[in-house]
């Protein structure tokens, strides 16, 4: 079984409910930060953009955002620092959507962009850059262990725009589909 908990949840509270659990912090500050969308693996294809790649999944997500006062930002694709990636409405004005690749003028709405840009990019990263970690989790599950992933966000519903999507929920979904 895989459970998603907020990073701020006390370990003792998790272990009360799941006494045999193995706990993994998959945030950008955790021991499993390679699973963070901010992690700069490099070579991650930017969807709908030919051979263009990004250092991180978050670089793709932020780089393809289009605001009322600013278009896409190529510098996000090369950012390898895990910092200064977020592009916000406070700085750039109202977000109009995510551009469907570099050669398009088509803007995707938030949920559509999650489905066509973020999730495929994140799954590509898991498939091509994180197989050692994924296999470790699969081995634990096959041995009957409970896994708890710690993430800042716990929303696993791609269709719910009210909260950021939990990348830990995507790890869970990916692993469960490969068992």
Tab-separated table of N, CA and C in Angstrom, residues 29-157:
chain	number	residue	atom	x	y	z
A	29	UNK	N	13.536	19.031	-0.962
A	29	UNK	CA	14.456	19.115	0.166
A	29	UNK	C	14.651	17.763	0.856
A	30	UNK	N	14.010	16.714	0.347
A	30	UNK	CA	14.047	15.408	0.977
A	30	UNK	C	15.166	14.521	0.476
A	31	UNK	N	15.322	13.388	1.135
A	31	UNK	CA	16.371	12.439	0.741
A	31	UNK	C	16.084	11.803	-0.614
A	32	UNK	N	14.832	11.840	-1.040
A	32	UNK	CA	14.469	11.317	-2.364
A	32	UNK	C	14.118	12.467	-3.320
A	33	UNK	N	14.928	13.527	-3.257
A	33	UNK	CA	14.658	14.722	-4.064
A	33	UNK	C	14.776	14.475	-5.563
A	34	UNK	N	15.418	13.369	-5.952
A	34	UNK	CA	15.487	13.043	-7.390
A	34	UNK	C	14.083	12.844	-7.975
A	35	UNK	N	13.096	12.586	-7.123
A	35	UNK	CA	11.724	12.403	-7.578
A	35	UNK	C	10.940	13.719	-7.611
A	36	UNK	N	11.563	14.792	-7.167
A	36	UNK	CA	10.922	16.104	-7.188
A	36	UNK	C	10.860	16.621	-8.620
A	37	UNK	N	9.772	17.289	-8.991
A	37	UNK	CA	9.715	17.885	-10.332
A	37	UNK	C	10.748	19.003	-10.520
A	38	UNK	N	11.316	19.486	-9.422
A	38	UNK	CA	12.329	20.536	-9.499
A	38	UNK	C	13.723	19.970	-9.784
A	39	UNK	N	13.910	18.674	-9.598
A	39	UNK	CA	15.243	18.095	-9.707
A	39	UNK	C	15.766	18.198	-11.153
A	40	UNK	N	16.992	18.721	-11.319
A	40	UNK	CA	17.534	18.949	-12.674
A	40	UNK	C	18.216	17.724	-13.279
A	41	UNK	N	17.446	16.734	-13.660
A	41	UNK	CA	18.004	15.548	-14.314
A	41	UNK	C	18.639	15.917	-15.653
A	42	UNK	N	18.004	16.848	-16.356
A	42	UNK	CA	18.446	17.211	-17.695
A	42	UNK	C	17.872	16.269	-18.743
A	43	UNK	N	17.727	16.771	-19.947
A	43	UNK	CA	17.305	15.947	-21.077
A	43	UNK	C	15.847	15.537	-21.079
A	44	UNK	N	15.005	16.246	-20.342
A	44	UNK	CA	13.578	15.911	-20.303
A	44	UNK	C	12.898	16.622	-21.483
A	45	UNK	N	12.273	15.859	-22.385
A	45	UNK	CA	11.665	16.485	-23.569
A	45	UNK	C	10.544	17.463	-23.205
A	46	UNK	N	10.575	18.615	-23.835
A	46	UNK	CA	9.498	19.591	-23.678
A	46	UNK	C	8.384	19.157	-24.635
A	47	UNK	N	7.200	18.823	-24.110
A	47	UNK	CA	6.127	18.323	-24.975
A	47	UNK	C	5.811	19.269	-26.138
A	48	UNK	N	5.513	18.669	-27.268
A	48	UNK	CA	5.105	19.400	-28.472
A	48	UNK	C	6.184	20.369	-28.954
A	49	UNK	N	7.473	20.051	-28.685
A	49	UNK	CA	8.544	20.994	-28.995
A	49	UNK	C	9.741	20.346	-29.682
A	50	UNK	N	9.502	19.279	-30.415
A	50	UNK	CA	10.586	18.649	-31.160
A	50	UNK	C	11.675	18.117	-30.256
A	51	UNK	N	12.909	18.554	-30.513
A	51	UNK	CA	14.054	18.027	-29.764
A	51	UNK	C	14.446	18.891	-28.561
A	52	UNK	N	13.668	19.912	-28.265
A	52	UNK	CA	13.983	20.791	-27.134
A	52	UNK	C	13.773	20.028	-25.831
A	53	UNK	N	14.746	20.177	-24.921
A	53	UNK	CA	14.662	19.508	-23.621
A	53	UNK	C	14.788	20.520	-22.493
A	54	UNK	N	14.452	20.046	-21.308
A	54	UNK	CA	14.518	20.871	-20.105
A	54	UNK	C	15.317	20.151	-19.034
A	55	UNK	N	15.888	20.914	-18.133
A	55	UNK	CA	16.608	20.323	-17.007
A	55	UNK	C	15.646	19.627	-16.053
A	56	UNK	N	14.430	20.186	-15.902
A	56	UNK	CA	13.486	19.640	-14.920
A	56	UNK	C	12.054	19.690	-15.442
A	57	UNK	N	11.209	18.925	-14.802
A	57	UNK	CA	9.779	18.950	-15.120
A	57	UNK	C	9.192	20.313	-14.755
A	58	UNK	N	9.584	20.832	-13.595
A	58	UNK	CA	9.075	22.142	-13.178
A	58	UNK	C	9.518	23.227	-14.151
A	59	UNK	N	10.712	23.075	-14.718
A	59	UNK	CA	11.177	24.022	-15.726
A	59	UNK	C	10.261	24.043	-16.935
A	60	UNK	N	9.766	22.879	-17.324
A	60	UNK	CA	8.812	22.791	-18.435
A	60	UNK	C	7.510	23.486	-18.050
A	61	UNK	N	6.986	23.130	-16.885
A	61	UNK	CA	5.700	23.664	-16.427
A	61	UNK	C	5.734	25.185	-16.323
A	62	UNK	N	6.786	25.701	-15.719
A	62	UNK	CA	6.884	27.152	-15.551
A	62	UNK	C	7.265	27.848	-16.858
A	63	UNK	N	8.129	27.215	-17.633
A	63	UNK	CA	8.590	27.830	-18.878
A	63	UNK	C	7.503	28.006	-19.920
A	64	UNK	N	6.541	27.099	-19.937
A	64	UNK	CA	5.463	27.175	-20.936
A	64	UNK	C	4.272	28.018	-20.483
A	65	UNK	N	4.339	28.567	-19.265
A	65	UNK	CA	3.261	29.449	-18.795
A	65	UNK	C	3.267	30.739	-19.597
A	66	UNK	N	2.065	31.208	-19.915
A	66	UNK	CA	1.910	32.481	-20.623
A	66	UNK	C	1.067	33.395	-19.742
A	67	UNK	N	1.584	34.597	-19.514
A	67	UNK	CA	0.906	35.590	-18.686
A	67	UNK	C	0.436	36.751	-19.549
A	68	UNK	N	-0.416	37.582	-18.984
A	68	UNK	CA	-0.897	38.736	-19.749
A	68	UNK	C	0.230	39.702	-20.078
A	69	UNK	N	1.293	39.715	-19.271
A	69	UNK	CA	2.395	40.645	-19.533
A	69	UNK	C	3.687	39.951	-19.973
A	70	UNK	N	3.652	38.619	-20.114
A	70	UNK	CA	4.881	37.917	-20.493
A	70	UNK	C	4.542	36.556	-21.084
A	71	UNK	N	5.274	36.201	-22.136
A	71	UNK	CA	5.090	34.898	-22.772
A	71	UNK	C	5.915	33.813	-22.100
A	72	UNK	N	6.192	32.764	-22.864
A	72	UNK	CA	6.969	31.653	-22.327
A	72	UNK	C	8.378	32.125	-21.962
A	73	UNK	N	9.037	31.348	-21.099
A	73	UNK	CA	10.357	31.730	-20.607
A	73	UNK	C	11.330	30.572	-20.829
A	74	UNK	N	12.150	30.701	-21.867
A	74	UNK	CA	13.120	29.667	-22.221
A	74	UNK	C	14.136	29.406	-21.108
A	75	UNK	N	14.422	30.411	-20.298
A	75	UNK	CA	15.436	30.240	-19.250
A	75	UNK	C	15.026	29.189	-18.222
A	76	UNK	N	13.748	28.947	-18.075
A	76	UNK	CA	13.280	27.917	-17.130
A	76	UNK	C	13.777	26.533	-17.548
A	77	UNK	N	13.904	26.308	-18.848
A	77	UNK	CA	14.323	24.991	-19.334
A	77	UNK	C	15.771	24.666	-18.948
A	78	UNK	N	16.590	25.677	-18.806
A	78	UNK	CA	18.008	25.441	-18.497
A	78	UNK	C	18.353	25.649	-17.023
A	79	UNK	N	17.387	26.037	-16.216
A	79	UNK	CA	17.632	26.262	-14.789
A	79	UNK	C	17.918	24.939	-14.097
A	80	UNK	N	19.128	24.796	-13.563
A	80	UNK	CA	19.550	23.566	-12.880
A	80	UNK	C	19.733	23.779	-11.380
A	81	UNK	N	19.228	24.876	-10.853
A	81	UNK	CA	19.479	25.239	-9.453
A	81	UNK	C	18.411	24.737	-8.489
A	82	UNK	N	17.276	24.314	-8.986
A	82	UNK	CA	16.118	23.944	-8.167
A	82	UNK	C	15.545	25.173	-7.439
A	83	UNK	N	15.946	26.363	-7.855
A	83	UNK	CA	15.465	27.606	-7.249
A	83	UNK	C	15.044	28.569	-8.346
A	84	UNK	N	14.252	29.549	-7.955
A	84	UNK	CA	13.837	30.630	-8.861
A	84	UNK	C	13.154	30.118	-10.121
A	85	UNK	N	12.381	29.054	-9.987
A	85	UNK	CA	11.645	28.516	-11.140
A	85	UNK	C	10.215	29.035	-11.200
A	86	UNK	N	9.622	29.289	-10.066
A	86	UNK	CA	8.205	29.676	-10.028
A	86	UNK	C	7.985	31.017	-10.700
A	87	UNK	N	7.009	31.051	-11.592
A	87	UNK	CA	6.587	32.293	-12.239
A	87	UNK	C	5.158	32.548	-11.780
A	88	UNK	N	4.943	33.613	-11.057
A	88	UNK	CA	3.656	33.828	-10.392
A	88	UNK	C	2.878	35.010	-10.962
A	89	UNK	N	1.582	35.017	-10.656
A	89	UNK	CA	0.722	36.114	-11.095
A	89	UNK	C	1.108	37.416	-10.408
A	90	UNK	N	1.674	37.331	-9.212
A	90	UNK	CA	2.120	38.536	-8.512
A	90	UNK	C	3.173	39.276	-9.324
A	91	UNK	N	4.025	38.534	-9.978
A	91	UNK	CA	5.127	39.134	-10.738
A	91	UNK	C	4.763	39.407	-12.196
A	92	UNK	N	3.975	38.524	-12.809
A	92	UNK	CA	3.773	38.581	-14.260
A	92	UNK	C	2.351	38.898	-14.706
A	93	UNK	N	1.436	39.098	-13.770
A	93	UNK	CA	0.051	39.352	-14.145
A	93	UNK	C	-0.728	38.062	-14.307
A	94	UNK	N	-1.939	38.169	-14.718
A	94	UNK	CA	-2.857	37.029	-14.866
A	94	UNK	C	-2.277	35.965	-15.803
A	95	UNK	N	-2.361	34.701	-15.381
A	95	UNK	CA	-1.894	33.597	-16.224
A	95	UNK	C	-2.977	33.259	-17.246
A	96	UNK	N	-2.603	33.273	-18.515
A	96	UNK	CA	-3.553	32.998	-19.592
A	96	UNK	C	-3.647	31.509	-19.913
A	97	UNK	N	-2.627	30.747	-19.524
A	97	UNK	CA	-2.596	29.319	-19.798
A	97	UNK	C	-1.175	28.866	-20.059
A	98	UNK	N	-1.050	27.640	-20.529
A	98	UNK	CA	0.253	27.077	-20.892
A	98	UNK	C	0.288	26.895	-22.407
A	99	UNK	N	1.364	27.383	-23.015
A	99	UNK	CA	1.507	27.249	-24.460
A	99	UNK	C	1.753	25.783	-24.798
A	100	UNK	N	1.055	25.280	-25.805
A	100	UNK	CA	1.180	23.882	-26.222
A	100	UNK	C	2.427	23.717	-27.076
A	101	UNK	N	3.582	23.767	-26.408
A	101	UNK	CA	4.858	23.628	-27.102
A	101	UNK	C	5.392	24.955	-27.583
A	102	UNK	N	6.627	24.908	-28.050
A	102	UNK	CA	7.310	26.135	-28.431
A	102	UNK	C	6.882	26.685	-29.782
A	103	UNK	N	6.413	25.838	-30.668
A	103	UNK	CA	6.061	26.301	-32.009
A	103	UNK	C	4.584	26.579	-32.190
A	104	UNK	N	3.844	26.626	-31.116
A	104	UNK	CA	2.396	26.777	-31.196
A	104	UNK	C	1.953	28.083	-30.553
A	105	UNK	N	0.816	28.548	-30.949
A	105	UNK	CA	0.200	29.701	-30.284
A	105	UNK	C	-0.980	29.239	-29.429
A	106	UNK	N	-1.259	27.937	-29.485
A	106	UNK	CA	-2.394	27.393	-28.743
A	106	UNK	C	-2.104	27.399	-27.246
A	107	UNK	N	-3.058	27.921	-26.484
A	107	UNK	CA	-2.940	27.921	-25.032
A	107	UNK	C	-3.852	26.849	-24.449
A	108	UNK	N	-3.307	26.096	-23.509
A	108	UNK	CA	-4.065	25.063	-22.815
A	108	UNK	C	-4.530	25.611	-21.475
A	109	UNK	N	-5.747	25.274	-21.096
A	109	UNK	CA	-6.227	25.614	-19.765
A	109	UNK	C	-5.477	24.804	-18.719
A	110	UNK	N	-5.686	25.132	-17.456
A	110	UNK	CA	-4.932	24.541	-16.353
A	110	UNK	C	-5.037	23.017	-16.302
A	111	UNK	N	-6.240	22.484	-16.335
A	111	UNK	CA	-6.424	21.025	-16.247
A	111	UNK	C	-5.885	20.348	-17.505
A	112	UNK	N	-6.181	20.927	-18.655
A	112	UNK	CA	-5.678	20.376	-19.920
A	112	UNK	C	-4.145	20.379	-19.937
A	113	UNK	N	-3.538	21.444	-19.407
A	113	UNK	CA	-2.072	21.523	-19.351
A	113	UNK	C	-1.500	20.485	-18.393
A	114	UNK	N	-2.192	20.241	-17.293
A	114	UNK	CA	-1.751	19.164	-16.395
A	114	UNK	C	-1.700	17.842	-17.152
A	115	UNK	N	-2.750	17.579	-17.917
A	115	UNK	CA	-2.875	16.298	-18.625
A	115	UNK	C	-1.929	16.176	-19.810
A	116	UNK	N	-1.676	17.267	-20.515
A	116	UNK	CA	-0.890	17.202	-21.746
A	116	UNK	C	0.571	17.614	-21.591
A	117	UNK	N	0.881	18.331	-20.507
A	117	UNK	CA	2.258	18.795	-20.314
A	117	UNK	C	2.869	18.208	-19.035
A	118	UNK	N	2.264	18.536	-17.893
A	118	UNK	CA	2.891	18.169	-16.613
A	118	UNK	C	2.967	16.661	-16.394
A	119	UNK	N	1.832	15.981	-16.470
A	119	UNK	CA	1.818	14.542	-16.176
A	119	UNK	C	2.689	13.756	-17.157
A	120	UNK	N	2.565	13.968	-18.476
A	120	UNK	CA	3.455	13.223	-19.383
A	120	UNK	C	4.946	13.511	-19.141
A	121	UNK	N	5.274	14.755	-18.828
A	121	UNK	CA	6.677	15.101	-18.559
A	121	UNK	C	7.156	14.424	-17.287
A	122	UNK	N	6.320	14.410	-16.264
A	122	UNK	CA	6.695	13.784	-15.003
A	122	UNK	C	6.845	12.272	-15.167
A	123	UNK	N	5.904	11.650	-15.875
A	123	UNK	CA	6.013	10.206	-16.121
A	123	UNK	C	7.247	9.880	-16.958
A	124	UNK	N	7.572	10.740	-17.916
A	124	UNK	CA	8.782	10.520	-18.709
A	124	UNK	C	10.000	10.531	-17.783
A	125	UNK	N	10.029	11.491	-16.863
A	125	UNK	CA	11.130	11.578	-15.915
A	125	UNK	C	11.224	10.299	-15.071
A	126	UNK	N	10.084	9.822	-14.558
A	126	UNK	CA	10.106	8.590	-13.756
A	126	UNK	C	10.620	7.415	-14.583
A	127	UNK	N	10.148	7.326	-15.806
A	127	UNK	CA	10.491	6.204	-16.684
A	127	UNK	C	11.957	6.208	-17.104
A	128	UNK	N	12.531	7.378	-17.322
A	128	UNK	CA	13.868	7.468	-17.895
A	128	UNK	C	14.962	7.922	-16.930
A	129	UNK	N	14.594	8.507	-15.814
A	129	UNK	CA	15.605	9.065	-14.905
A	129	UNK	C	15.554	8.499	-13.484
A	130	UNK	N	14.477	7.812	-13.120
A	130	UNK	CA	14.289	7.401	-11.720
A	130	UNK	C	13.949	5.925	-11.556
A	131	UNK	N	14.375	5.094	-12.474
A	131	UNK	CA	13.991	3.687	-12.398
A	131	UNK	C	14.586	2.960	-11.193
A	132	UNK	N	15.746	3.349	-10.742
A	132	UNK	CA	16.329	2.715	-9.560
A	132	UNK	C	15.425	2.935	-8.338
A	133	UNK	N	14.962	4.161	-8.157
A	133	UNK	CA	14.080	4.479	-7.038
A	133	UNK	C	12.732	3.769	-7.181
A	134	UNK	N	12.189	3.786	-8.383
A	134	UNK	CA	10.896	3.135	-8.628
A	134	UNK	C	11.001	1.644	-8.339
A	135	UNK	N	12.062	1.009	-8.785
A	135	UNK	CA	12.236	-0.420	-8.540
A	135	UNK	C	12.357	-0.712	-7.043
A	136	UNK	N	13.032	0.152	-6.315
A	136	UNK	CA	13.152	-0.004	-4.860
A	136	UNK	C	11.766	-0.003	-4.207
A	137	UNK	N	10.912	0.929	-4.627
A	137	UNK	CA	9.563	0.994	-4.066
A	137	UNK	C	8.751	-0.252	-4.434
A	138	UNK	N	8.875	-0.687	-5.666
A	138	UNK	CA	8.162	-1.895	-6.101
A	138	UNK	C	8.615	-3.096	-5.273
A	139	UNK	N	9.903	-3.210	-5.039
A	139	UNK	CA	10.429	-4.312	-4.227
A	139	UNK	C	9.871	-4.267	-2.808
A	140	UNK	N	9.792	-3.073	-2.228
A	140	UNK	CA	9.225	-2.941	-0.880
A	140	UNK	C	7.759	-3.371	-0.847
A	141	UNK	N	7.001	-2.930	-1.840
A	141	UNK	CA	5.582	-3.295	-1.905
A	141	UNK	C	5.412	-4.799	-2.058
A	142	UNK	N	6.223	-5.401	-2.893
A	142	UNK	CA	6.142	-6.863	-3.091
A	142	UNK	C	6.515	-7.621	-1.819
A	143	UNK	N	7.325	-6.980	-0.962
A	143	UNK	CA	7.707	-7.592	0.316
A	143	UNK	C	6.660	-7.324	1.402
A	144	UNK	N	5.557	-6.674	1.013
A	144	UNK	CA	4.466	-6.437	1.957
A	144	UNK	C	4.573	-5.164	2.779
A	145	UNK	N	5.514	-4.300	2.437
A	145	UNK	CA	5.702	-3.048	3.175
A	145	UNK	C	4.660	-2.001	2.773
A	146	UNK	N	4.371	-1.112	3.706
A	146	UNK	CA	3.580	0.079	3.428
A	146	UNK	C	4.561	1.208	3.164
A	147	UNK	N	4.304	1.968	2.119
A	147	UNK	CA	5.147	3.111	1.760
A	147	UNK	C	4.358	4.385	2.008
A	148	UNK	N	4.998	5.349	2.663
A	148	UNK	CA	4.405	6.670	2.848
A	148	UNK	C	5.300	7.668	2.134
A	149	UNK	N	4.716	8.384	1.175
A	149	UNK	CA	5.429	9.452	0.495
A	149	UNK	C	5.039	10.772	1.149
A	150	UNK	N	6.035	11.575	1.479
A	150	UNK	CA	5.801	12.906	2.020
A	150	UNK	C	5.936	13.921	0.903
A	151	UNK	N	4.932	14.779	0.785
A	151	UNK	CA	4.905	15.814	-0.245
A	151	UNK	C	4.276	17.049	0.382
A	152	UNK	N	4.548	18.220	-0.158
A	152	UNK	CA	3.916	19.434	0.350
A	152	UNK	C	2.439	19.467	-0.015
A	153	UNK	N	2.109	18.918	-1.165
A	153	UNK	CA	0.730	18.875	-1.641
A	153	UNK	C	0.259	17.431	-1.628
A	154	UNK	N	-1.024	17.237	-1.312
A	154	UNK	CA	-1.553	15.874	-1.245
A	154	UNK	C	-2.721	15.656	-2.206
A	155	UNK	N	-3.014	16.646	-3.039
A	155	UNK	CA	-4.099	16.510	-4.005
A	155	UNK	C	-3.694	15.544	-5.126
A	156	UNK	N	-4.373	14.413	-5.196
A	156	UNK	CA	-4.077	13.436	-6.237
A	156	UNK	C	-5.066	13.454	-7.384
A	157	UNK	N	-5.986	14.420	-7.376
A	157	UNK	CA	-7.019	14.509	-8.400
A	157	UNK	C	-6.611	15.496	-9.485
